[in-house]
Amino acid sequence: MIDGIPVIDAVVHAYNWAPDNYANRYGAILAQQVYHATHAAAAPGYRLPQDTWIRDWSVEEISNVSFVESDTDIAVHHALQIGAYKDGSCSLEKALEAKQRWPHRTVVYAGVDPLTGKLALDELDRQVELLNPVGVKLYPNTFIADQVHGWRMDDPEVAFPVFERTKT
């Protein structure tokens, strides 16, 4: 808390950017992109070396950063489905672990890839059962093999079924 006001970190990721988690060539590209953007924005003294950043982050580490090294009271942990990574980049298992270990300080977002159609809906149902999420994380593109595919939020065939499912 800061001056009696609760602090919520709405974007917490226990990334797995280890090279053995790359599903295709985009894994390295995305990890580098986020690393360099974060590095450039960080104040001197808070910039991690690349080999410390691009690896598999544990839930314990990210929770220490959130709860011990900052004033965060509640962390919103995101499960991600980014096709450039075998586990989506921030696995469902890590989101579940964070919620189970710190149930009064962690809430979660489910994460699905709308371009997978019925599989996305089934996965959303599964994550709702496991996580009881407060929201859903959707990226407007996916990385399959050597291609990037996008979708729009006004697409009645791709987006609307996911939006409809979140109502239930």
PDB file of C-alpha atoms in Angstrom, residues 7-168:
ATOM      1  CA  VAL A   7      -1.515  -1.080  -5.239  1.00  0.00           C
ATOM      2  CA  ILE A   8      -2.573  -3.431  -8.040  1.00  0.00           C
ATOM      3  CA  ASP A   9      -0.101  -4.509 -10.700  1.00  0.00           C
ATOM      4  CA  ALA A  10      -2.437  -5.398 -13.548  1.00  0.00           C
ATOM      5  CA  VAL A  11       0.216  -6.980 -15.789  1.00  0.00           C
ATOM      6  CA  VAL A  12       2.340  -9.711 -14.208  1.00  0.00           C
ATOM      7  CA  HIS A  13       4.076 -12.300 -16.386  1.00  0.00           C
ATOM      8  CA  ALA A  14       6.291 -15.225 -15.411  1.00  0.00           C
ATOM      9  CA  TYR A  15       7.719 -15.470 -18.921  1.00  0.00           C
ATOM     10  CA  ASN A  16       9.381 -18.501 -20.403  1.00  0.00           C
ATOM     11  CA  TRP A  17      11.665 -17.002 -23.017  1.00  0.00           C
ATOM     12  CA  ALA A  18      14.225 -19.796 -22.808  1.00  0.00           C
ATOM     13  CA  PRO A  19      15.371 -20.829 -26.294  1.00  0.00           C
ATOM     14  CA  ASP A  20      14.181 -24.412 -25.725  1.00  0.00           C
ATOM     15  CA  ASN A  21      10.637 -22.998 -25.401  1.00  0.00           C
ATOM     16  CA  TYR A  22      10.643 -21.378 -28.849  1.00  0.00           C
ATOM     17  CA  ALA A  23       8.052 -22.994 -31.111  1.00  0.00           C
ATOM     18  CA  ASN A  24       9.321 -21.192 -34.213  1.00  0.00           C
ATOM     19  CA  ARG A  25      11.628 -18.369 -35.276  1.00  0.00           C
ATOM     20  CA  TYR A  26       9.322 -15.750 -33.771  1.00  0.00           C
ATOM     21  CA  GLY A  27      10.102 -16.868 -30.207  1.00  0.00           C
ATOM     22  CA  ALA A  28      13.572 -15.309 -30.284  1.00  0.00           C
ATOM     23  CA  ILE A  29      12.332 -12.215 -32.128  1.00  0.00           C
ATOM     24  CA  LEU A  30       9.557 -11.483 -29.617  1.00  0.00           C
ATOM     25  CA  ALA A  31      11.780 -12.145 -26.606  1.00  0.00           C
ATOM     26  CA  GLN A  32      14.387  -9.733 -28.004  1.00  0.00           C
ATOM     27  CA  GLN A  33      11.754  -7.122 -28.818  1.00  0.00           C
ATOM     28  CA  VAL A  34      10.273  -7.091 -25.312  1.00  0.00           C
ATOM     29  CA  TYR A  35      13.709  -7.228 -23.706  1.00  0.00           C
ATOM     30  CA  HIS A  36      14.979  -4.198 -25.635  1.00  0.00           C
ATOM     31  CA  ALA A  37      11.792  -2.173 -25.105  1.00  0.00           C
ATOM     32  CA  THR A  38      11.848  -2.879 -21.370  1.00  0.00           C
ATOM     33  CA  HIS A  39      15.580  -2.271 -21.111  1.00  0.00           C
ATOM     34  CA  ALA A  40      15.260   1.090 -22.866  1.00  0.00           C
ATOM     35  CA  ALA A  41      12.408   2.180 -20.588  1.00  0.00           C
ATOM     36  CA  ALA A  42      14.029   1.061 -17.319  1.00  0.00           C
ATOM     37  CA  ALA A  43      15.919   3.508 -15.159  1.00  0.00           C
ATOM     38  CA  PRO A  44      19.658   2.979 -14.782  1.00  0.00           C
ATOM     39  CA  GLY A  45      20.284   0.465 -12.031  1.00  0.00           C
ATOM     40  CA  TYR A  46      17.119  -1.471 -12.913  1.00  0.00           C
ATOM     41  CA  ARG A  47      18.202  -2.802 -16.305  1.00  0.00           C
ATOM     42  CA  LEU A  48      18.769  -6.529 -16.327  1.00  0.00           C
ATOM     43  CA  PRO A  49      21.417  -8.072 -18.569  1.00  0.00           C
ATOM     44  CA  GLN A  50      19.966  -9.909 -21.551  1.00  0.00           C
ATOM     45  CA  ASP A  51      20.938 -13.385 -20.290  1.00  0.00           C
ATOM     46  CA  THR A  52      19.164 -12.650 -16.998  1.00  0.00           C
ATOM     47  CA  TRP A  53      16.023 -11.539 -18.841  1.00  0.00           C
ATOM     48  CA  ILE A  54      15.693 -14.050 -21.693  1.00  0.00           C
ATOM     49  CA  ARG A  55      15.134 -17.258 -19.754  1.00  0.00           C
ATOM     50  CA  ASP A  56      12.405 -19.166 -17.927  1.00  0.00           C
ATOM     51  CA  TRP A  57      11.147 -17.001 -15.055  1.00  0.00           C
ATOM     52  CA  SER A  58       9.728 -18.812 -12.036  1.00  0.00           C
ATOM     53  CA  VAL A  59       6.513 -17.872 -10.285  1.00  0.00           C
ATOM     54  CA  GLU A  60       8.532 -17.481  -7.089  1.00  0.00           C
ATOM     55  CA  GLU A  61      10.795 -14.877  -8.733  1.00  0.00           C
ATOM     56  CA  ILE A  62       7.999 -12.845 -10.245  1.00  0.00           C
ATOM     57  CA  SER A  63       6.066 -12.913  -6.973  1.00  0.00           C
ATOM     58  CA  ASN A  64       9.133 -11.685  -5.092  1.00  0.00           C
ATOM     59  CA  VAL A  65       9.472  -8.839  -7.582  1.00  0.00           C
ATOM     60  CA  SER A  66       5.789  -8.029  -7.121  1.00  0.00           C
ATOM     61  CA  PHE A  67       5.289  -8.504  -3.394  1.00  0.00           C
ATOM     62  CA  VAL A  68       8.736  -8.142  -1.780  1.00  0.00           C
ATOM     63  CA  GLU A  69      10.584  -5.659  -3.987  1.00  0.00           C
ATOM     64  CA  SER A  70       7.659  -3.304  -4.595  1.00  0.00           C
ATOM     65  CA  ASP A  71       4.546  -1.943  -2.902  1.00  0.00           C
ATOM     66  CA  THR A  72       2.222  -4.229  -4.882  1.00  0.00           C
ATOM     67  CA  ASP A  73      -0.664  -5.688  -2.886  1.00  0.00           C
ATOM     68  CA  ILE A  74      -2.468  -7.549  -5.684  1.00  0.00           C
ATOM     69  CA  ALA A  75      -0.867  -9.034  -8.808  1.00  0.00           C
ATOM     70  CA  VAL A  76      -2.851  -9.873 -11.930  1.00  0.00           C
ATOM     71  CA  HIS A  77      -1.026 -12.847 -13.433  1.00  0.00           C
ATOM     72  CA  HIS A  78      -1.628 -13.490 -17.124  1.00  0.00           C
ATOM     73  CA  ALA A  79      -1.734 -16.882 -18.796  1.00  0.00           C
ATOM     74  CA  LEU A  80      -0.700 -16.336 -22.413  1.00  0.00           C
ATOM     75  CA  GLN A  81      -1.241 -18.233 -25.640  1.00  0.00           C
ATOM     76  CA  ILE A  82       1.430 -16.864 -27.934  1.00  0.00           C
ATOM     77  CA  GLY A  83       2.104 -19.409 -30.674  1.00  0.00           C
ATOM     78  CA  ALA A  84       5.789 -18.503 -30.881  1.00  0.00           C
ATOM     79  CA  TYR A  85       6.299 -20.424 -27.621  1.00  0.00           C
ATOM     80  CA  LYS A  86       5.586 -24.046 -26.776  1.00  0.00           C
ATOM     81  CA  ASP A  87       3.952 -23.065 -23.470  1.00  0.00           C
ATOM     82  CA  GLY A  88       2.416 -19.825 -24.762  1.00  0.00           C
ATOM     83  CA  SER A  89       5.159 -17.749 -23.055  1.00  0.00           C
ATOM     84  CA  CYS A  90       3.361 -17.534 -19.685  1.00  0.00           C
ATOM     85  CA  SER A  91       1.885 -20.943 -19.052  1.00  0.00           C
ATOM     86  CA  LEU A  92      -1.447 -21.843 -17.570  1.00  0.00           C
ATOM     87  CA  GLU A  93       0.487 -23.909 -15.013  1.00  0.00           C
ATOM     88  CA  LYS A  94       2.340 -20.834 -13.790  1.00  0.00           C
ATOM     89  CA  ALA A  95      -0.877 -18.837 -13.476  1.00  0.00           C
ATOM     90  CA  LEU A  96      -2.419 -21.677 -11.496  1.00  0.00           C
ATOM     91  CA  GLU A  97       0.661 -21.944  -9.257  1.00  0.00           C
ATOM     92  CA  ALA A  98       0.609 -18.214  -8.498  1.00  0.00           C
ATOM     93  CA  LYS A  99      -3.083 -18.286  -7.664  1.00  0.00           C
ATOM     94  CA  GLN A 100      -2.707 -21.345  -5.427  1.00  0.00           C
ATOM     95  CA  ARG A 101       0.363 -20.068  -3.570  1.00  0.00           C
ATOM     96  CA  TRP A 102      -0.885 -16.506  -3.005  1.00  0.00           C
ATOM     97  CA  PRO A 103      -4.697 -16.750  -3.298  1.00  0.00           C
ATOM     98  CA  HIS A 104      -5.364 -13.484  -1.459  1.00  0.00           C
ATOM     99  CA  ARG A 105      -2.825 -11.520  -3.495  1.00  0.00           C
ATOM    100  CA  THR A 106      -3.109 -13.002  -6.989  1.00  0.00           C
ATOM    101  CA  VAL A 107      -5.877 -12.865  -9.549  1.00  0.00           C
ATOM    102  CA  VAL A 108      -5.486 -14.219 -13.054  1.00  0.00           C
ATOM    103  CA  TYR A 109      -6.452 -13.730 -16.659  1.00  0.00           C
ATOM    104  CA  ALA A 110      -7.143 -16.721 -18.861  1.00  0.00           C
ATOM    105  CA  GLY A 111      -5.367 -16.697 -22.196  1.00  0.00           C
ATOM    106  CA  VAL A 112      -6.553 -18.188 -25.477  1.00  0.00           C
ATOM    107  CA  ASP A 113      -5.843 -17.802 -29.187  1.00  0.00           C
ATOM    108  CA  PRO A 114      -9.144 -16.977 -30.962  1.00  0.00           C
ATOM    109  CA  LEU A 115      -7.719 -18.144 -34.283  1.00  0.00           C
ATOM    110  CA  THR A 116      -7.859 -21.734 -33.025  1.00  0.00           C
ATOM    111  CA  GLY A 117     -11.670 -21.635 -33.177  1.00  0.00           C
ATOM    112  CA  LYS A 118     -13.434 -24.304 -31.127  1.00  0.00           C
ATOM    113  CA  LEU A 119     -10.126 -25.232 -29.456  1.00  0.00           C
ATOM    114  CA  ALA A 120      -9.976 -21.682 -28.055  1.00  0.00           C
ATOM    115  CA  LEU A 121     -13.492 -22.019 -26.645  1.00  0.00           C
ATOM    116  CA  ASP A 122     -12.719 -25.410 -25.097  1.00  0.00           C
ATOM    117  CA  GLU A 123      -9.471 -24.039 -23.653  1.00  0.00           C
ATOM    118  CA  LEU A 124     -11.301 -21.017 -22.255  1.00  0.00           C
ATOM    119  CA  ASP A 125     -13.795 -23.341 -20.542  1.00  0.00           C
ATOM    120  CA  ARG A 126     -10.916 -25.361 -19.077  1.00  0.00           C
ATOM    121  CA  GLN A 127      -9.117 -22.264 -17.816  1.00  0.00           C
ATOM    122  CA  VAL A 128     -12.296 -20.870 -16.276  1.00  0.00           C
ATOM    123  CA  GLU A 129     -12.694 -24.152 -14.364  1.00  0.00           C
ATOM    124  CA  LEU A 130      -9.075 -24.187 -13.184  1.00  0.00           C
ATOM    125  CA  LEU A 131      -8.394 -20.499 -12.600  1.00  0.00           C
ATOM    126  CA  ASN A 132     -11.679 -18.681 -12.014  1.00  0.00           C
ATOM    127  CA  PRO A 133     -10.149 -15.769 -13.956  1.00  0.00           C
ATOM    128  CA  VAL A 134     -11.188 -12.136 -13.705  1.00  0.00           C
ATOM    129  CA  GLY A 135     -10.572 -11.564 -17.408  1.00  0.00           C
ATOM    130  CA  VAL A 136      -9.221 -12.997 -20.624  1.00  0.00           C
ATOM    131  CA  LYS A 137      -6.008 -12.034 -22.420  1.00  0.00           C
ATOM    132  CA  LEU A 138      -6.218 -12.029 -26.212  1.00  0.00           C
ATOM    133  CA  TYR A 139      -3.498 -11.083 -28.652  1.00  0.00           C
ATOM    134  CA  PRO A 140      -4.550  -9.807 -32.105  1.00  0.00           C
ATOM    135  CA  ASN A 141      -2.200 -12.175 -33.891  1.00  0.00           C
ATOM    136  CA  THR A 142      -0.685 -15.619 -33.705  1.00  0.00           C
ATOM    137  CA  PHE A 143       2.553 -17.158 -34.879  1.00  0.00           C
ATOM    138  CA  ILE A 144       2.171 -20.483 -36.669  1.00  0.00           C
ATOM    139  CA  ALA A 145       5.236 -22.060 -38.269  1.00  0.00           C
ATOM    140  CA  ASP A 146       6.764 -19.267 -40.352  1.00  0.00           C
ATOM    141  CA  GLN A 147       3.625 -17.166 -40.665  1.00  0.00           C
ATOM    142  CA  VAL A 148       1.923 -14.478 -38.641  1.00  0.00           C
ATOM    143  CA  HIS A 149      -1.864 -14.437 -38.737  1.00  0.00           C
ATOM    144  CA  GLY A 150      -3.998 -11.632 -37.379  1.00  0.00           C
ATOM    145  CA  TRP A 151      -7.619 -11.122 -36.436  1.00  0.00           C
ATOM    146  CA  ARG A 152      -9.830  -8.170 -35.636  1.00  0.00           C
ATOM    147  CA  MET A 153     -12.019  -7.610 -32.616  1.00  0.00           C
ATOM    148  CA  ASP A 154     -14.999  -6.936 -34.898  1.00  0.00           C
ATOM    149  CA  ASP A 155     -14.664 -10.304 -36.687  1.00  0.00           C
ATOM    150  CA  PRO A 156     -17.936 -12.161 -36.070  1.00  0.00           C
ATOM    151  CA  GLU A 157     -16.396 -15.563 -36.873  1.00  0.00           C
ATOM    152  CA  VAL A 158     -13.150 -15.286 -34.881  1.00  0.00           C
ATOM    153  CA  ALA A 159     -13.688 -12.779 -32.071  1.00  0.00           C
ATOM    154  CA  PHE A 160     -17.391 -12.916 -31.308  1.00  0.00           C
ATOM    155  CA  PRO A 161     -17.501 -16.589 -30.241  1.00  0.00           C
ATOM    156  CA  VAL A 162     -14.790 -15.897 -27.635  1.00  0.00           C
ATOM    157  CA  PHE A 163     -16.538 -12.752 -26.424  1.00  0.00           C
ATOM    158  CA  GLU A 164     -19.829 -14.639 -26.163  1.00  0.00           C
ATOM    159  CA  ARG A 165     -18.191 -17.458 -24.204  1.00  0.00           C
ATOM    160  CA  THR A 166     -16.756 -14.990 -21.671  1.00  0.00           C
ATOM    161  CA  LYS A 167     -20.295 -13.972 -20.721  1.00  0.00           C
ATOM    162  CA  THR A 168     -21.110 -17.425 -19.367  1.00  0.00           C
TER     163      THR A 168
END
